[in-house]
């Protein structure tokens, strides 16, 4: 709620142009120091996360109107919530190999943030705290990206979460998170497992009618058997998700890399082949949108084609405010 998000075009030398996502502080919150600190924290953390499965930060600055902004990588794809909803609307189940590839790529991105990334030559030790379907995007090129590190916890932060303030989506929190206990990287592991339990089964695990009852469900941590809800799930995948969703963090995988290694044995084919399969399935799911994009490219004036290609037809409506970076 502290930001406004725009799709923008970032210009450069000799006609260089690329689509970016711009995140700005809301104008009515410009004088709130805590809000500015949160944006700067996000920029500081994002600048440390240079990994293929994490969205990239391109620029931090102040616009012509004096509003601070972040300019981030635009991903031509759809988030996991949209993907699952589209498959459901078509009467399809997402293939297990598709799911496994997205899980493994997400685990690789989280492991990098948890264990590898550094800030000023010391470990960043980042915890995302908001791993949810909306924050996992699969591009039409078959690449999985983690996004939105705005409420992540890391040693490089300026701001601190106030006591009693919960950040994140309740239905995807870990039991220790809803209780306000100290968190480590295994909290993200729990959240990721909840996401993929729901994607695989097509059911909500902890979501209830109210926030309080949702948090109670998370705290009870009762997991219905997955095999009852979907018959073709490999036992190794079931065991991995169950282990990652243990109520006691000490009983989960020691790291996301350990979980990824455990699941990797189920993936078939080369990395390139799996990425192409992911891309192909995405294009089947969103055929109409991609055909509309191709038609728009074919009919557009030459000077507009590159921006349509780079934005994947996610264009601002005519007459929208122009933002200069």
Short mmCIF file of C-alpha atoms in Angstrom, two decimals:
data_model
loop_
_atom_site.label_atom_id
_atom_site.label_comp_id
_atom_site.label_asym_id
_atom_site.label_seq_id
_atom_site.Cartn_x
_atom_site.Cartn_y
_atom_site.Cartn_z
CA UNK A 1 0.00 0.00 0.00
CA UNK A 2 2.96 2.39 0.16
CA UNK A 3 3.76 2.31 -3.56
CA UNK A 4 2.41 2.85 -7.04
CA UNK A 5 3.56 0.50 -9.81
CA UNK A 6 3.98 1.52 -13.45
CA UNK A 7 5.01 -0.11 -16.69
CA UNK A 8 7.45 2.33 -18.28
CA UNK A 9 9.92 2.69 -21.11
CA UNK A 10 13.51 3.47 -20.13
CA UNK A 11 15.39 5.32 -22.85
CA UNK A 12 19.12 5.56 -23.42
CA UNK A 13 21.83 6.40 -25.93
CA UNK A 14 21.24 6.01 -29.67
CA UNK A 15 17.61 5.01 -29.36
CA UNK A 16 18.16 2.29 -26.74
CA UNK A 17 14.81 1.52 -25.19
CA UNK A 18 13.57 -1.17 -22.80
CA UNK A 19 10.47 -1.86 -20.76
CA UNK A 20 10.85 -1.62 -17.00
CA UNK A 21 8.64 -1.83 -13.94
CA UNK A 22 8.78 1.39 -11.91
CA UNK A 23 7.91 1.40 -8.23
CA UNK A 24 7.31 4.86 -6.72
CA UNK A 25 6.43 6.05 -3.25
CA UNK A 26 2.86 7.32 -3.16
CA UNK A 27 2.79 11.09 -3.27
CA UNK A 28 0.77 11.36 -0.05
CA UNK A 29 3.48 9.36 1.79
CA UNK A 30 6.46 11.39 0.58
CA UNK A 31 7.04 12.92 4.01
CA UNK A 32 6.98 9.57 5.84
CA UNK A 33 10.60 8.71 6.67
CA UNK A 34 9.73 5.08 7.42
CA UNK A 35 8.25 4.65 3.93
CA UNK A 36 11.36 6.09 2.27
CA UNK A 37 13.56 3.82 4.39
CA UNK A 38 11.54 0.80 3.26
CA UNK A 39 12.02 1.74 -0.40
CA UNK A 40 15.75 2.27 0.14
CA UNK A 41 15.93 -1.08 1.94
CA UNK A 42 14.29 -2.78 -1.01
CA UNK A 43 16.75 -1.12 -3.38
CA UNK A 44 19.74 -2.04 -1.22
CA UNK A 45 18.66 -5.67 -0.97
CA UNK A 46 17.66 -5.98 -4.65
CA UNK A 47 21.07 -4.63 -5.70
CA UNK A 48 22.70 -7.57 -3.88
CA UNK A 49 20.54 -10.21 -5.57
CA UNK A 50 22.23 -11.02 -8.86
CA UNK A 51 20.81 -14.42 -9.71
CA UNK A 52 18.88 -15.74 -12.71
CA UNK A 53 15.74 -16.64 -10.75
CA UNK A 54 15.40 -13.28 -8.98
CA UNK A 55 14.05 -10.11 -10.58
CA UNK A 56 16.84 -7.61 -11.35
CA UNK A 57 17.08 -4.02 -10.17
CA UNK A 58 18.18 -1.59 -12.92
CA UNK A 59 18.07 1.85 -11.36
CA UNK A 60 17.25 3.86 -8.23
CA UNK A 61 16.63 7.58 -8.36
CA UNK A 62 14.33 10.55 -8.06
CA UNK A 63 11.97 11.42 -10.92
CA UNK A 64 11.32 14.84 -12.42
CA UNK A 65 8.50 15.37 -9.90
CA UNK A 66 10.80 14.63 -6.97
CA UNK A 67 9.34 11.20 -6.23
CA UNK A 68 11.87 8.42 -5.40
CA UNK A 69 11.58 5.28 -7.56
CA UNK A 70 13.03 1.87 -8.31
CA UNK A 71 13.27 0.67 -11.92
CA UNK A 72 13.21 -3.12 -12.13
CA UNK A 73 13.28 -5.84 -14.75
CA UNK A 74 10.00 -6.32 -16.60
CA UNK A 75 9.16 -10.01 -16.94
CA UNK A 76 7.04 -11.01 -19.92
CA UNK A 77 5.08 -13.79 -18.27
CA UNK A 78 2.42 -14.56 -15.70
CA UNK A 79 2.48 -15.20 -11.97
CA UNK A 80 1.74 -18.61 -10.54
CA UNK A 81 -1.76 -17.58 -9.42
CA UNK A 82 -2.67 -16.54 -12.97
CA UNK A 83 -1.12 -19.72 -14.40
CA UNK A 84 -3.04 -21.99 -12.02
CA UNK A 85 -6.30 -20.08 -12.64
CA UNK A 86 -5.90 -20.30 -16.42
CA UNK A 87 -5.17 -24.05 -16.31
CA UNK A 88 -8.21 -24.55 -14.08
CA UNK A 89 -10.44 -22.53 -16.44
CA UNK A 90 -9.35 -24.80 -19.30
CA UNK A 91 -9.99 -27.93 -17.26
CA UNK A 92 -6.29 -28.82 -17.21
CA UNK A 93 -4.00 -29.95 -14.41
CA UNK A 94 -0.55 -28.39 -14.46
CA UNK A 95 1.91 -31.13 -15.47
CA UNK A 96 4.07 -32.45 -12.64
CA UNK A 97 7.25 -31.74 -14.65
CA UNK A 98 6.14 -28.11 -15.09
CA UNK A 99 5.57 -27.83 -11.34
CA UNK A 100 8.88 -29.48 -10.46
CA UNK A 101 10.85 -27.15 -12.71
CA UNK A 102 9.22 -24.05 -11.18
CA UNK A 103 9.78 -25.39 -7.64
CA UNK A 104 13.46 -26.13 -8.30
CA UNK A 105 14.07 -22.74 -9.91
CA UNK A 106 12.31 -20.98 -7.01
CA UNK A 107 14.43 -22.92 -4.52
CA UNK A 108 17.59 -21.91 -6.39
CA UNK A 109 16.60 -18.24 -6.15
CA UNK A 110 15.75 -18.50 -2.46
CA UNK A 111 18.98 -20.36 -1.64
CA UNK A 112 20.97 -17.58 -3.30
CA UNK A 113 19.16 -14.93 -1.26
CA UNK A 114 19.46 -16.93 1.98
CA UNK A 115 23.05 -18.17 1.76
CA UNK A 116 25.04 -16.61 -1.09
CA UNK A 117 24.18 -12.92 -1.52
CA UNK A 118 26.44 -10.43 0.23
CA UNK A 119 26.24 -6.80 1.31
CA UNK A 120 29.50 -4.93 1.86
CA UNK A 121 31.47 -8.21 1.92
CA UNK A 122 29.29 -9.85 4.54
CA UNK A 123 26.40 -12.31 4.17
CA UNK A 124 23.05 -10.67 3.45
CA UNK A 125 21.10 -13.53 5.12
CA UNK A 126 17.87 -12.44 3.51
CA UNK A 127 14.44 -13.90 4.31
CA UNK A 128 11.76 -13.07 1.75
CA UNK A 129 8.78 -13.31 4.18
CA UNK A 130 6.19 -13.02 1.39
CA UNK A 131 6.63 -16.13 -0.76
CA UNK A 132 3.22 -16.49 -2.42
CA UNK A 133 1.79 -17.39 -5.86
CA UNK A 134 1.68 -13.72 -6.91
CA UNK A 135 5.40 -13.36 -6.22
CA UNK A 136 6.53 -16.27 -8.41
CA UNK A 137 6.47 -15.37 -12.10
CA UNK A 138 7.10 -17.72 -15.02
CA UNK A 139 8.15 -15.98 -18.23
CA UNK A 140 7.06 -17.06 -21.69
CA UNK A 141 10.71 -17.99 -22.24
CA UNK A 142 10.39 -20.62 -19.51
CA UNK A 143 12.31 -18.81 -16.75
CA UNK A 144 11.02 -18.63 -13.17
CA UNK A 145 11.56 -15.37 -11.26
CA UNK A 146 10.99 -14.44 -7.62
CA UNK A 147 9.74 -10.88 -7.18
CA UNK A 148 8.77 -8.35 -4.50
CA UNK A 149 11.44 -8.28 -1.82
CA UNK A 150 9.86 -5.15 -0.33
CA UNK A 151 9.12 -6.72 3.07
CA UNK A 152 12.11 -9.05 3.17
CA UNK A 153 14.26 -9.23 6.27
CA UNK A 154 18.01 -8.87 5.92
CA UNK A 155 21.01 -7.62 7.83
CA UNK A 156 21.35 -4.71 5.39
CA UNK A 157 18.02 -3.09 6.33
CA UNK A 158 17.61 0.48 7.58
CA UNK A 159 14.09 -0.01 8.90
CA UNK A 160 12.84 -2.55 11.41
CA UNK A 161 9.45 -4.21 11.67
CA UNK A 162 7.61 -2.81 14.68
CA UNK A 163 6.76 -5.27 17.45
CA UNK A 164 3.37 -6.86 16.83
CA UNK A 165 3.35 -6.01 13.11
CA UNK A 166 2.98 -9.01 10.78
CA UNK A 167 4.14 -8.59 7.20
CA UNK A 168 3.12 -10.95 4.41
CA UNK A 169 0.04 -12.92 3.36
CA UNK A 170 -1.35 -14.87 6.31
CA UNK A 171 -2.32 -18.00 4.33
CA UNK A 172 1.30 -18.49 3.23
CA UNK A 173 3.05 -17.66 6.49
CA UNK A 174 4.92 -20.23 8.54
CA UNK A 175 3.68 -21.11 12.05
CA UNK A 176 6.59 -19.24 13.59
CA UNK A 177 5.77 -16.20 11.45
CA UNK A 178 2.12 -15.98 12.57
CA UNK A 179 3.29 -16.29 16.17
CA UNK A 180 5.73 -13.40 15.73
CA UNK A 181 8.74 -15.57 16.59
CA UNK A 182 12.26 -15.04 15.20
CA UNK A 183 12.53 -16.27 11.60
CA UNK A 184 15.25 -17.86 9.54
CA UNK A 185 15.45 -19.11 5.95
CA UNK A 186 13.32 -22.17 6.75
CA UNK A 187 10.25 -19.92 7.04
CA UNK A 188 10.46 -19.19 3.29
CA UNK A 189 10.83 -22.92 2.66
CA UNK A 190 7.54 -23.55 4.49
CA UNK A 191 5.76 -20.81 2.50
CA UNK A 192 7.03 -22.16 -0.82
CA UNK A 193 5.80 -25.65 0.06
CA UNK A 194 2.33 -24.26 0.86
CA UNK A 195 2.25 -22.49 -2.52
CA UNK A 196 3.00 -25.67 -4.41
CA UNK A 197 0.72 -27.86 -2.30
CA UNK A 198 -2.09 -25.56 -3.45
CA UNK A 199 -0.93 -25.44 -7.07
CA UNK A 200 -0.74 -29.24 -7.25
CA UNK A 201 -4.05 -29.99 -5.50
CA UNK A 202 -6.10 -27.00 -6.66
CA UNK A 203 -7.21 -26.39 -3.05
CA UNK A 204 -6.48 -23.73 -0.42
CA UNK A 205 -4.55 -25.15 2.51
CA UNK A 206 -4.84 -22.62 5.34
CA UNK A 207 -7.10 -19.88 3.91
CA UNK A 208 -10.22 -19.35 6.05
CA UNK A 209 -13.03 -16.75 6.26
CA UNK A 210 -11.13 -14.35 8.55
CA UNK A 211 -7.49 -13.40 9.08
CA UNK A 212 -7.60 -14.72 12.64
CA UNK A 213 -8.99 -18.13 11.65
CA UNK A 214 -6.44 -18.31 8.83
CA UNK A 215 -3.60 -17.71 11.30
CA UNK A 216 -5.09 -20.32 13.64
CA UNK A 217 -5.09 -22.84 10.76
CA UNK A 218 -1.45 -22.05 9.98
CA UNK A 219 -0.53 -22.50 13.63
CA UNK A 220 -2.31 -25.91 13.81
CA UNK A 221 -0.43 -26.89 10.63
CA UNK A 222 -2.75 -29.77 9.70
CA UNK A 223 -1.94 -30.98 6.16
CA UNK A 224 -4.52 -33.17 4.35
CA UNK A 225 -2.89 -36.06 2.41
CA UNK A 226 -1.93 -34.84 -1.04
CA UNK A 227 -2.37 -38.24 -2.73
CA UNK A 228 -6.11 -38.15 -1.96
CA UNK A 229 -6.44 -34.86 -3.86
CA UNK A 230 -4.25 -35.75 -6.85
CA UNK A 231 -3.21 -39.28 -7.77
CA UNK A 232 -0.21 -38.66 -10.07
CA UNK A 233 2.03 -36.86 -7.55
CA UNK A 234 5.37 -38.68 -7.09
CA UNK A 235 6.04 -39.91 -3.56
CA UNK A 236 9.35 -38.05 -3.48
CA UNK A 237 7.56 -34.75 -4.18
CA UNK A 238 4.95 -35.49 -1.48
CA UNK A 239 7.69 -36.29 1.04
CA UNK A 240 9.60 -33.12 0.14
CA UNK A 241 6.59 -30.84 0.60
CA UNK A 242 5.57 -32.56 3.84
CA UNK A 243 9.09 -32.16 5.22
CA UNK A 244 9.22 -28.48 4.22
CA UNK A 245 5.86 -27.91 5.97
CA UNK A 246 6.84 -29.39 9.34
CA UNK A 247 5.61 -27.18 12.15
CA UNK A 248 9.01 -27.33 13.85
CA UNK A 249 11.57 -25.56 11.59
CA UNK A 250 14.31 -27.92 12.81
CA UNK A 251 12.52 -30.82 11.09
CA UNK A 252 12.49 -29.11 7.68
CA UNK A 253 15.29 -29.22 5.10
CA UNK A 254 18.48 -27.57 6.31
CA UNK A 255 18.44 -25.30 3.27
CA UNK A 256 16.56 -24.67 0.05
CA UNK A 257 19.54 -26.15 -1.79
CA UNK A 258 19.05 -29.44 0.09
CA UNK A 259 15.38 -29.46 -0.90
CA UNK A 260 16.24 -28.63 -4.53
CA UNK A 261 18.78 -31.47 -4.67
CA UNK A 262 16.22 -33.88 -3.25
CA UNK A 263 13.64 -32.91 -5.89
CA UNK A 264 16.05 -32.56 -8.80
CA UNK A 265 16.16 -36.35 -9.24
CA UNK A 266 12.56 -36.21 -10.47
CA UNK A 267 13.32 -33.80 -13.33
CA UNK A 268 13.74 -35.37 -16.75
CA UNK A 269 15.89 -34.10 -19.62
CA UNK A 270 18.52 -31.37 -19.86
CA UNK A 271 18.15 -27.90 -18.36
CA UNK A 272 17.63 -26.45 -21.84
CA UNK A 273 15.00 -29.07 -22.70
CA UNK A 274 13.11 -28.44 -19.46
CA UNK A 275 13.15 -24.67 -20.03
CA UNK A 276 11.80 -25.14 -23.57
CA UNK A 277 9.04 -27.41 -22.25
CA UNK A 278 8.09 -24.80 -19.67
CA UNK A 279 8.00 -22.13 -22.38
CA UNK A 280 5.90 -24.32 -24.67
CA UNK A 281 3.33 -25.03 -22.00
CA UNK A 282 3.06 -21.34 -21.09
CA UNK A 283 2.36 -20.55 -24.72
CA UNK A 284 -0.39 -23.18 -24.82
CA UNK A 285 -2.03 -21.71 -21.73
CA UNK A 286 -1.98 -18.12 -23.04
CA UNK A 287 -2.37 -18.68 -26.78
CA UNK A 288 -4.99 -15.94 -27.28
CA UNK A 289 -2.93 -13.24 -25.58
CA UNK A 290 0.17 -14.15 -27.55
CA UNK A 291 -1.73 -14.17 -30.84
CA UNK A 292 -3.09 -10.71 -30.00
CA UNK A 293 0.47 -9.55 -29.34
CA UNK A 294 1.70 -10.93 -32.67
CA UNK A 295 -1.15 -9.16 -34.49
CA UNK A 296 -0.35 -5.89 -32.70
CA UNK A 297 3.31 -6.17 -33.69
CA UNK A 298 2.41 -6.85 -37.30
CA UNK A 299 0.04 -3.87 -37.49
CA UNK A 300 2.07 -1.35 -35.46
CA UNK A 301 4.13 1.45 -37.05
CA UNK A 302 7.79 0.51 -37.22
CA UNK A 303 8.78 2.96 -34.44
CA UNK A 304 6.35 1.26 -32.00
CA UNK A 305 7.18 -2.37 -32.70
CA UNK A 306 10.18 -2.68 -30.42
CA UNK A 307 8.32 -1.36 -27.40
CA UNK A 308 5.42 -3.77 -28.05
CA UNK A 309 7.88 -6.65 -28.37
CA UNK A 310 9.73 -5.68 -25.18
CA UNK A 311 6.56 -5.23 -23.13
CA UNK A 312 4.86 -8.34 -24.40
CA UNK A 313 1.72 -6.36 -25.27
CA UNK A 314 1.28 -5.22 -21.63
CA UNK A 315 0.97 -1.65 -22.88
CA UNK A 316 -0.16 1.40 -20.97
CA UNK A 317 -3.53 2.64 -22.10
CA UNK A 318 -3.53 5.55 -24.49
CA UNK A 319 -3.34 8.84 -22.61
CA UNK A 320 -1.58 7.45 -19.54
CA UNK A 321 0.84 9.73 -17.71
CA UNK A 322 4.35 9.68 -19.13
CA UNK A 323 7.13 9.00 -16.64
CA UNK A 324 10.65 10.21 -17.38
CA UNK A 325 13.50 8.30 -15.72
#
